């Protein structure tokens, strides 16, 4: 007699298995007006200007001064006598003979000498600096990931057994 007993029949099959994992998706969003970020930064502004620097100096001031150099000269002055006599009456006369000689005379004088010197001055000033920031929109979405895996599949079946 045949008795029905369950017997398992198993085989290996490839199936696709999926699981949900969290994931972040970001996209660039085009905007009509970009977002501006303002921050304060130190800037240096410099300017160069001419400044007059004066120093005291001693200088010689010279000029031509007319001087006379005189010497005593003796000369004879003669007068004619009246007609009766043919004799000349002479006398020695001393006179000064002078010559004008230009002489340079110098004197020391205190004065100032001034020169223009370029001078650069710088000043640190805080200023606002603006930068545009690109906007990116991110969302957390569930993502399904699938992989092929091998599993064992078993079915119940009838088998004939013979008793001995």
Short mmCIF file of N, CA and C in Angstrom, two decimals:
data_model
loop_
_atom_site.label_atom_id
_atom_site.label_comp_id
_atom_site.label_asym_id
_atom_site.label_seq_id
_atom_site.Cartn_x
_atom_site.Cartn_y
_atom_site.Cartn_z
N UNK A 1 0.81 -1.19 0.00
CA UNK A 1 0.00 0.00 0.00
C UNK A 1 0.85 1.26 0.00
N UNK A 2 0.38 2.21 -0.53
CA UNK A 2 1.11 3.48 -0.65
C UNK A 2 0.61 4.43 0.44
N UNK A 3 1.56 5.00 1.12
CA UNK A 3 1.22 5.94 2.16
C UNK A 3 1.75 7.31 1.76
N UNK A 4 0.93 8.31 1.90
CA UNK A 4 1.36 9.64 1.50
C UNK A 4 2.05 10.32 2.68
N UNK A 5 3.29 10.63 2.43
CA UNK A 5 4.04 11.36 3.45
C UNK A 5 4.63 12.59 2.80
N UNK A 6 4.62 13.67 3.56
CA UNK A 6 5.18 14.88 2.92
C UNK A 6 6.68 14.75 2.74
N UNK A 7 7.11 15.19 1.63
CA UNK A 7 8.54 15.20 1.34
C UNK A 7 8.84 16.58 0.77
N UNK A 8 9.96 17.08 1.21
CA UNK A 8 10.30 18.43 0.71
C UNK A 8 11.19 18.31 -0.48
N UNK A 9 10.89 19.17 -1.45
CA UNK A 9 11.71 19.26 -2.63
C UNK A 9 12.29 20.67 -2.66
N UNK A 10 13.61 20.80 -2.60
CA UNK A 10 14.24 22.12 -2.53
C UNK A 10 15.11 22.36 -3.75
N UNK A 11 15.13 23.62 -4.15
CA UNK A 11 16.01 24.03 -5.25
C UNK A 11 16.48 25.47 -5.01
N UNK A 12 17.58 25.85 -5.66
CA UNK A 12 18.14 27.20 -5.50
C UNK A 12 17.67 28.06 -6.66
N UNK A 13 17.14 29.25 -6.30
CA UNK A 13 16.67 30.20 -7.31
C UNK A 13 17.31 31.56 -7.05
N UNK A 14 17.45 32.34 -8.09
CA UNK A 14 17.95 33.71 -7.95
C UNK A 14 16.75 34.64 -7.96
N UNK A 15 16.64 35.49 -6.90
CA UNK A 15 15.54 36.45 -6.84
C UNK A 15 16.13 37.84 -6.63
N UNK A 16 15.34 38.83 -6.88
CA UNK A 16 15.76 40.22 -6.64
C UNK A 16 15.17 40.67 -5.31
N UNK A 17 16.07 41.11 -4.40
CA UNK A 17 15.63 41.55 -3.08
C UNK A 17 15.92 43.04 -2.96
N UNK A 18 14.98 43.81 -2.44
CA UNK A 18 15.13 45.27 -2.33
C UNK A 18 14.94 45.70 -0.89
N UNK A 19 15.68 46.79 -0.51
CA UNK A 19 15.48 47.39 0.80
C UNK A 19 15.60 48.91 0.66
N UNK A 20 14.88 49.62 1.54
CA UNK A 20 14.82 51.08 1.48
C UNK A 20 15.91 51.66 2.39
N UNK A 21 16.72 52.63 1.83
CA UNK A 21 17.76 53.30 2.63
C UNK A 21 17.57 54.81 2.49
N UNK A 22 17.87 55.59 3.58
CA UNK A 22 17.76 57.04 3.46
C UNK A 22 18.89 57.61 2.61
N UNK A 23 18.61 58.66 1.83
CA UNK A 23 19.61 59.25 0.93
C UNK A 23 19.32 60.74 0.82
N UNK A 24 20.39 61.55 0.56
CA UNK A 24 20.22 63.00 0.42
C UNK A 24 20.37 63.36 -1.05
N UNK A 25 19.40 64.09 -1.58
CA UNK A 25 19.42 64.52 -2.97
C UNK A 25 19.49 66.04 -2.98
N UNK A 26 20.48 66.58 -3.70
CA UNK A 26 20.65 68.03 -3.78
C UNK A 26 20.53 68.50 -5.22
N UNK A 27 19.89 69.67 -5.41
CA UNK A 27 19.79 70.25 -6.74
C UNK A 27 20.14 71.73 -6.64
N UNK A 28 20.73 72.27 -7.71
CA UNK A 28 20.98 73.71 -7.78
C UNK A 28 19.69 74.39 -8.19
N UNK A 29 19.32 75.41 -7.44
CA UNK A 29 18.07 76.12 -7.72
C UNK A 29 18.40 77.44 -8.40
N UNK A 30 17.95 77.65 -9.65
CA UNK A 30 18.19 78.95 -10.27
C UNK A 30 17.28 80.00 -9.62
N UNK A 31 17.90 81.13 -9.20
CA UNK A 31 17.14 82.19 -8.55
C UNK A 31 17.33 83.48 -9.31
N UNK A 32 16.28 84.30 -9.32
CA UNK A 32 16.36 85.59 -10.00
C UNK A 32 17.31 86.51 -9.26
N UNK A 33 17.29 86.50 -7.94
CA UNK A 33 18.16 87.35 -7.13
C UNK A 33 19.02 86.43 -6.27
N UNK A 34 20.33 86.52 -6.45
CA UNK A 34 21.22 85.68 -5.65
C UNK A 34 21.27 86.21 -4.22
N UNK A 35 21.46 85.32 -3.27
CA UNK A 35 21.55 85.73 -1.87
C UNK A 35 22.91 86.36 -1.65
N UNK A 36 22.91 87.52 -1.00
CA UNK A 36 24.16 88.24 -0.75
C UNK A 36 24.55 88.08 0.70
N UNK A 37 25.83 87.85 0.94
CA UNK A 37 26.37 87.74 2.29
C UNK A 37 27.27 88.94 2.51
N UNK A 38 27.05 89.71 3.58
CA UNK A 38 27.83 90.92 3.85
C UNK A 38 28.74 90.65 5.04
N UNK A 39 30.03 90.98 4.89
CA UNK A 39 30.97 90.86 6.00
C UNK A 39 31.86 92.10 6.02
N UNK A 40 32.37 92.42 7.20
CA UNK A 40 33.21 93.62 7.35
C UNK A 40 34.67 93.21 7.22
N UNK A 41 35.42 93.90 6.36
CA UNK A 41 36.85 93.62 6.17
C UNK A 41 37.63 94.92 6.33
N UNK A 42 38.90 94.78 6.76
CA UNK A 42 39.78 95.95 6.90
C UNK A 42 40.39 96.25 5.54
N UNK A 43 40.31 97.50 5.10
CA UNK A 43 40.98 97.90 3.87
C UNK A 43 41.95 99.03 4.20
N UNK A 44 42.99 99.12 3.41
CA UNK A 44 44.00 100.16 3.64
C UNK A 44 43.96 101.13 2.47
N UNK A 45 43.78 102.41 2.80
CA UNK A 45 43.82 103.43 1.76
C UNK A 45 45.02 104.33 2.03
N UNK A 46 45.82 104.51 0.99
CA UNK A 46 47.07 105.27 1.13
C UNK A 46 47.04 106.47 0.18
N UNK A 47 47.71 107.54 0.58
CA UNK A 47 47.82 108.73 -0.24
C UNK A 47 49.23 109.30 -0.14
N UNK A 48 49.73 109.81 -1.25
CA UNK A 48 51.06 110.41 -1.27
C UNK A 48 50.90 111.90 -1.56
N UNK A 49 51.55 112.71 -0.75
CA UNK A 49 51.50 114.16 -0.97
C UNK A 49 52.90 114.73 -0.74
N UNK A 50 53.14 115.85 -1.39
CA UNK A 50 54.43 116.53 -1.26
C UNK A 50 54.41 117.39 0.00
N UNK A 51 55.44 117.22 0.83
CA UNK A 51 55.58 118.05 2.02
C UNK A 51 56.92 118.77 1.92
N UNK A 52 56.92 120.03 2.35
CA UNK A 52 58.14 120.82 2.31
C UNK A 52 58.88 120.66 3.64
N UNK A 53 60.16 120.24 3.53
CA UNK A 53 61.00 120.07 4.71
C UNK A 53 62.09 121.13 4.65
N UNK A 54 62.22 121.93 5.71
CA UNK A 54 63.20 123.01 5.75
C UNK A 54 64.25 122.74 6.83
N UNK A 55 65.51 123.03 6.50
CA UNK A 55 66.61 122.84 7.45
C UNK A 55 67.41 124.14 7.54
N UNK A 56 67.86 124.49 8.76
CA UNK A 56 68.68 125.71 8.89
C UNK A 56 70.11 125.44 8.39
N UNK A 57 70.65 126.39 7.63
CA UNK A 57 72.03 126.29 7.13
C UNK A 57 72.69 127.67 7.24
N UNK A 58 74.01 127.63 7.29
CA UNK A 58 74.76 128.89 7.30
C UNK A 58 75.36 129.05 5.92
N UNK A 59 75.15 130.24 5.34
CA UNK A 59 75.72 130.45 4.01
C UNK A 59 76.47 131.78 3.98
N UNK A 60 77.33 131.88 3.02
CA UNK A 60 78.13 133.09 2.85
C UNK A 60 77.40 134.03 1.89
N UNK A 61 77.26 135.29 2.31
CA UNK A 61 76.67 136.31 1.45
C UNK A 61 77.82 137.24 1.06
N UNK A 62 78.10 137.29 -0.23
CA UNK A 62 79.24 138.09 -0.71
C UNK A 62 78.74 139.19 -1.65
N UNK A 63 79.47 140.32 -1.61
CA UNK A 63 79.14 141.43 -2.51
C UNK A 63 80.42 142.20 -2.84
N UNK A 64 80.39 142.84 -3.99
CA UNK A 64 81.53 143.68 -4.41
C UNK A 64 81.37 145.05 -3.77
N UNK A 65 82.44 145.47 -3.04
CA UNK A 65 82.42 146.78 -2.37
C UNK A 65 83.53 147.63 -3.00
N UNK A 66 83.21 148.82 -3.49
CA UNK A 66 84.28 149.65 -4.08
C UNK A 66 85.19 150.19 -2.96
N UNK A 67 86.47 149.99 -3.11
CA UNK A 67 87.48 150.51 -2.17
C UNK A 67 88.43 151.40 -2.97
N UNK A 68 88.98 152.35 -2.30
CA UNK A 68 89.97 153.21 -2.97
C UNK A 68 91.33 152.96 -2.33
N UNK A 69 92.28 152.81 -3.21
CA UNK A 69 93.66 152.67 -2.74
C UNK A 69 94.38 153.95 -3.16
N UNK A 70 94.87 154.70 -2.17
CA UNK A 70 95.49 156.00 -2.45
C UNK A 70 96.98 155.98 -2.07
N UNK A 71 97.76 156.70 -2.86
CA UNK A 71 99.19 156.90 -2.52
C UNK A 71 99.47 158.41 -2.60
N UNK A 72 100.41 158.81 -1.79
CA UNK A 72 100.78 160.24 -1.75
C UNK A 72 101.82 160.49 -2.85
N UNK A 73 101.50 161.43 -3.73
CA UNK A 73 102.40 161.73 -4.87
C UNK A 73 102.88 163.20 -4.72
N UNK A 74 104.15 163.34 -4.84
CA UNK A 74 104.72 164.69 -4.80
C UNK A 74 104.92 165.15 -6.24
N UNK A 75 104.43 166.35 -6.52
CA UNK A 75 104.62 166.90 -7.86
C UNK A 75 105.02 168.37 -7.76
N UNK A 76 105.52 168.80 -8.83
CA UNK A 76 105.99 170.22 -8.85
C UNK A 76 105.00 171.06 -9.58
N UNK A 77 104.70 172.19 -8.96
CA UNK A 77 103.81 173.18 -9.59
C UNK A 77 104.66 174.43 -9.85
N UNK A 78 104.69 174.83 -11.09
CA UNK A 78 105.53 175.99 -11.43
C UNK A 78 104.67 177.15 -11.93
N UNK A 79 105.06 178.32 -11.55
CA UNK A 79 104.37 179.53 -11.98
C UNK A 79 105.37 180.41 -12.74
N UNK A 80 104.94 180.96 -13.79
CA UNK A 80 105.84 181.86 -14.52
C UNK A 80 105.89 183.19 -13.82
N UNK A 81 107.13 183.75 -13.72
CA UNK A 81 107.34 185.06 -13.07
C UNK A 81 106.88 186.15 -14.04
N UNK A 82 106.70 187.40 -13.53
CA UNK A 82 106.38 188.48 -14.46
C UNK A 82 107.46 188.61 -15.54
N UNK A 83 107.22 189.31 -16.57
CA UNK A 83 108.01 189.35 -17.78
C UNK A 83 109.44 189.81 -17.57
N UNK A 84 109.70 190.51 -16.53
CA UNK A 84 111.08 190.97 -16.36
C UNK A 84 112.01 189.80 -16.20
N UNK A 85 111.49 188.75 -15.61
CA UNK A 85 112.39 187.66 -15.29
C UNK A 85 111.96 186.47 -16.15
N UNK A 86 112.87 185.69 -16.55
CA UNK A 86 112.55 184.50 -17.33
C UNK A 86 112.60 183.26 -16.44
N UNK A 87 112.58 183.47 -15.19
CA UNK A 87 112.71 182.40 -14.23
C UNK A 87 111.32 181.83 -13.91
N UNK A 88 111.29 180.52 -13.69
CA UNK A 88 110.06 179.87 -13.23
C UNK A 88 110.15 179.69 -11.74
N UNK A 89 109.07 179.95 -11.10
CA UNK A 89 109.00 179.78 -9.65
C UNK A 89 108.27 178.44 -9.46
N UNK A 90 108.93 177.46 -8.88
CA UNK A 90 108.33 176.11 -8.71
C UNK A 90 108.25 175.78 -7.23
N UNK A 91 107.23 174.99 -6.90
CA UNK A 91 107.05 174.51 -5.53
C UNK A 91 106.62 173.04 -5.59
N UNK A 92 107.01 172.27 -4.57
CA UNK A 92 106.62 170.86 -4.49
C UNK A 92 105.27 170.78 -3.76
N UNK A 93 104.35 170.10 -4.39
CA UNK A 93 103.01 169.96 -3.81
C UNK A 93 102.73 168.45 -3.71
N UNK A 94 102.27 168.05 -2.51
CA UNK A 94 101.91 166.62 -2.33
C UNK A 94 100.39 166.47 -2.51
N UNK A 95 100.00 165.50 -3.35
CA UNK A 95 98.58 165.22 -3.57
C UNK A 95 98.37 163.70 -3.52
N UNK A 96 97.13 163.33 -3.22
CA UNK A 96 96.76 161.89 -3.19
C UNK A 96 96.35 161.45 -4.60
N UNK A 97 96.90 160.32 -5.01
CA UNK A 97 96.47 159.70 -6.26
C UNK A 97 95.71 158.43 -5.85
N UNK A 98 94.42 158.38 -6.16
CA UNK A 98 93.57 157.26 -5.71
C UNK A 98 93.08 156.45 -6.90
N UNK A 99 92.99 155.13 -6.67
CA UNK A 99 92.45 154.20 -7.68
C UNK A 99 91.31 153.43 -7.02
N UNK A 100 90.16 153.36 -7.71
CA UNK A 100 89.02 152.59 -7.19
C UNK A 100 89.23 151.11 -7.53
N UNK A 101 89.23 150.25 -6.48
CA UNK A 101 89.43 148.80 -6.66
C UNK A 101 88.20 148.09 -6.06
N UNK A 102 87.48 147.28 -6.87
CA UNK A 102 86.35 146.53 -6.30
C UNK A 102 86.88 145.35 -5.46
N UNK A 103 86.38 145.24 -4.23
CA UNK A 103 86.81 144.17 -3.33
C UNK A 103 85.57 143.34 -2.94
N UNK A 104 85.73 142.02 -2.89
CA UNK A 104 84.62 141.14 -2.48
C UNK A 104 84.64 141.00 -0.97
N UNK A 105 83.50 141.33 -0.36
CA UNK A 105 83.36 141.18 1.09
C UNK A 105 82.27 140.15 1.35
N UNK A 106 82.54 139.18 2.24
CA UNK A 106 81.56 138.13 2.55
C UNK A 106 81.23 138.17 4.04
N UNK A 107 79.95 137.85 4.31
CA UNK A 107 79.50 137.72 5.70
C UNK A 107 78.70 136.43 5.82
N UNK A 108 78.74 135.81 7.00
CA UNK A 108 77.98 134.57 7.24
C UNK A 108 76.55 134.95 7.60
N UNK A 109 75.58 134.21 7.01
CA UNK A 109 74.18 134.49 7.27
C UNK A 109 73.45 133.17 7.50
N UNK A 110 72.58 133.12 8.53
CA UNK A 110 71.76 131.94 8.77
C UNK A 110 70.53 132.02 7.88
N UNK A 111 70.21 130.91 7.21
CA UNK A 111 69.03 130.86 6.35
C UNK A 111 68.48 129.45 6.37
N UNK A 112 67.36 129.22 5.72
CA UNK A 112 66.76 127.90 5.63
C UNK A 112 66.77 127.43 4.20
N UNK A 113 67.06 126.12 4.02
CA UNK A 113 66.98 125.49 2.71
C UNK A 113 65.80 124.53 2.77
N UNK A 114 64.87 124.65 1.83
CA UNK A 114 63.65 123.82 1.83
C UNK A 114 63.62 122.96 0.57
N UNK A 115 63.19 121.69 0.75
CA UNK A 115 63.02 120.78 -0.38
C UNK A 115 61.67 120.08 -0.23
N UNK A 116 61.08 119.69 -1.36
CA UNK A 116 59.81 118.95 -1.34
C UNK A 116 60.11 117.47 -1.24
N UNK A 117 59.45 116.81 -0.29
CA UNK A 117 59.65 115.37 -0.07
C UNK A 117 58.30 114.68 -0.22
N UNK A 118 58.20 113.64 -1.09
CA UNK A 118 56.93 112.91 -1.18
C UNK A 118 56.73 112.08 0.09
N UNK A 119 55.55 112.22 0.73
CA UNK A 119 55.26 111.50 1.96
C UNK A 119 53.99 110.68 1.76
N UNK A 120 54.08 109.37 2.07
CA UNK A 120 52.93 108.48 1.93
C UNK A 120 52.36 108.17 3.30
N UNK A 121 51.04 108.37 3.44
CA UNK A 121 50.36 108.03 4.69
C UNK A 121 49.24 107.04 4.36
N UNK A 122 49.07 106.05 5.23
CA UNK A 122 48.05 105.02 5.02
C UNK A 122 47.11 104.99 6.22
N UNK A 123 45.86 104.60 5.93
CA UNK A 123 44.84 104.55 6.97
C UNK A 123 44.03 103.28 6.79
N UNK A 124 43.85 102.53 7.89
CA UNK A 124 43.03 101.32 7.85
C UNK A 124 41.58 101.71 8.13
N UNK A 125 40.68 101.27 7.26
CA UNK A 125 39.27 101.59 7.46
C UNK A 125 38.44 100.32 7.25
N UNK A 126 37.44 100.07 8.12
CA UNK A 126 36.57 98.90 7.90
C UNK A 126 35.57 99.20 6.78
N UNK A 127 35.37 98.21 5.91
CA UNK A 127 34.42 98.37 4.81
C UNK A 127 33.58 97.10 4.71
N UNK A 128 32.38 97.25 4.14
CA UNK A 128 31.53 96.08 3.92
C UNK A 128 31.92 95.42 2.62
N UNK A 129 32.10 94.10 2.67
CA UNK A 129 32.40 93.33 1.46
C UNK A 129 31.23 92.39 1.22
N UNK A 130 30.72 92.37 0.00
CA UNK A 130 29.56 91.53 -0.33
C UNK A 130 29.99 90.40 -1.25
N UNK A 131 29.44 89.22 -1.00
CA UNK A 131 29.70 88.08 -1.87
C UNK A 131 28.35 87.43 -2.19
N UNK A 132 28.24 86.89 -3.40
CA UNK A 132 27.03 86.19 -3.79
C UNK A 132 27.18 84.72 -3.45
N UNK A 133 26.13 84.12 -2.90
CA UNK A 133 26.16 82.71 -2.56
C UNK A 133 25.22 81.96 -3.48
N UNK A 134 25.70 80.82 -4.02
CA UNK A 134 24.83 79.96 -4.82
C UNK A 134 23.91 79.20 -3.87
N UNK A 135 22.67 79.02 -4.26
CA UNK A 135 21.71 78.34 -3.40
C UNK A 135 21.53 76.91 -3.90
N UNK A 136 21.67 75.97 -2.96
CA UNK A 136 21.50 74.56 -3.29
C UNK A 136 20.41 74.02 -2.36
N UNK A 137 19.44 73.30 -2.93
CA UNK A 137 18.33 72.78 -2.15
C UNK A 137 18.53 71.29 -1.98
N UNK A 138 18.51 70.83 -0.72
CA UNK A 138 18.73 69.41 -0.45
C UNK A 138 17.52 68.86 0.30
N UNK A 139 17.15 67.58 -0.02
CA UNK A 139 16.05 66.89 0.66
C UNK A 139 16.49 65.47 0.97
N UNK A 140 15.99 64.97 2.11
CA UNK A 140 16.21 63.56 2.43
C UNK A 140 15.06 62.77 1.84
N UNK A 141 15.40 61.80 0.99
CA UNK A 141 14.38 60.96 0.36
C UNK A 141 14.76 59.50 0.59
N UNK A 142 13.74 58.64 0.61
CA UNK A 142 14.00 57.20 0.74
C UNK A 142 14.35 56.67 -0.63
N UNK A 143 15.37 55.83 -0.67
CA UNK A 143 15.81 55.28 -1.95
C UNK A 143 15.80 53.76 -1.84
N UNK A 144 15.31 53.10 -2.88
CA UNK A 144 15.25 51.64 -2.84
C UNK A 144 16.45 51.09 -3.58
N UNK A 145 17.16 50.19 -2.87
CA UNK A 145 18.34 49.56 -3.48
C UNK A 145 18.04 48.06 -3.61
N UNK A 146 18.30 47.57 -4.79
CA UNK A 146 18.00 46.16 -5.05
C UNK A 146 19.27 45.42 -5.44
N UNK A 147 19.29 44.08 -5.07
CA UNK A 147 20.42 43.22 -5.43
C UNK A 147 19.88 41.83 -5.70
N UNK A 148 20.57 41.12 -6.56
CA UNK A 148 20.16 39.74 -6.84
C UNK A 148 20.86 38.83 -5.84
N UNK A 149 20.05 37.97 -5.17
CA UNK A 149 20.58 37.04 -4.18
C UNK A 149 20.05 35.63 -4.48
N UNK A 150 20.79 34.63 -4.04
CA UNK A 150 20.35 33.25 -4.23
C UNK A 150 19.65 32.80 -2.96
N UNK A 151 18.45 32.19 -3.10
CA UNK A 151 17.69 31.67 -1.96
C UNK A 151 17.29 30.22 -2.25
N UNK A 152 17.03 29.52 -1.18
CA UNK A 152 16.60 28.13 -1.34
C UNK A 152 15.09 28.11 -1.22
N UNK A 153 14.41 27.54 -2.21
CA UNK A 153 12.95 27.47 -2.24
C UNK A 153 12.54 26.00 -2.10
N UNK A 154 11.68 25.73 -1.14
CA UNK A 154 11.25 24.35 -0.91
C UNK A 154 9.73 24.24 -1.06
N UNK A 155 9.26 23.10 -1.65
CA UNK A 155 7.82 22.84 -1.82
C UNK A 155 7.48 21.49 -1.18
N UNK A 156 6.29 21.38 -0.64
CA UNK A 156 5.84 20.06 -0.12
C UNK A 156 5.38 19.18 -1.28
N UNK A 157 5.76 17.87 -1.30
CA UNK A 157 5.34 16.98 -2.39
C UNK A 157 5.01 15.58 -1.83
N UNK A 158 4.29 14.78 -2.63
CA UNK A 158 3.94 13.42 -2.23
C UNK A 158 4.95 12.46 -2.81
N UNK A 159 5.33 11.47 -1.97
CA UNK A 159 6.25 10.47 -2.47
C UNK A 159 5.70 9.06 -2.12
N UNK A 160 5.97 8.10 -2.98
CA UNK A 160 5.53 6.71 -2.71
C UNK A 160 6.60 6.00 -1.92
N UNK A 161 6.19 5.42 -0.83
CA UNK A 161 7.13 4.64 -0.03
C UNK A 161 6.66 3.17 -0.07
N UNK A 162 7.55 2.32 -0.21
CA UNK A 162 7.23 0.85 -0.19
C UNK A 162 7.70 0.34 1.13
N UNK A 163 6.77 -0.42 1.80
CA UNK A 163 7.15 -1.01 3.07
C UNK A 163 7.83 -2.32 2.83
N UNK A 164 8.78 -2.57 3.66
CA UNK A 164 9.41 -3.86 3.50
C UNK A 164 8.96 -4.84 4.52
#
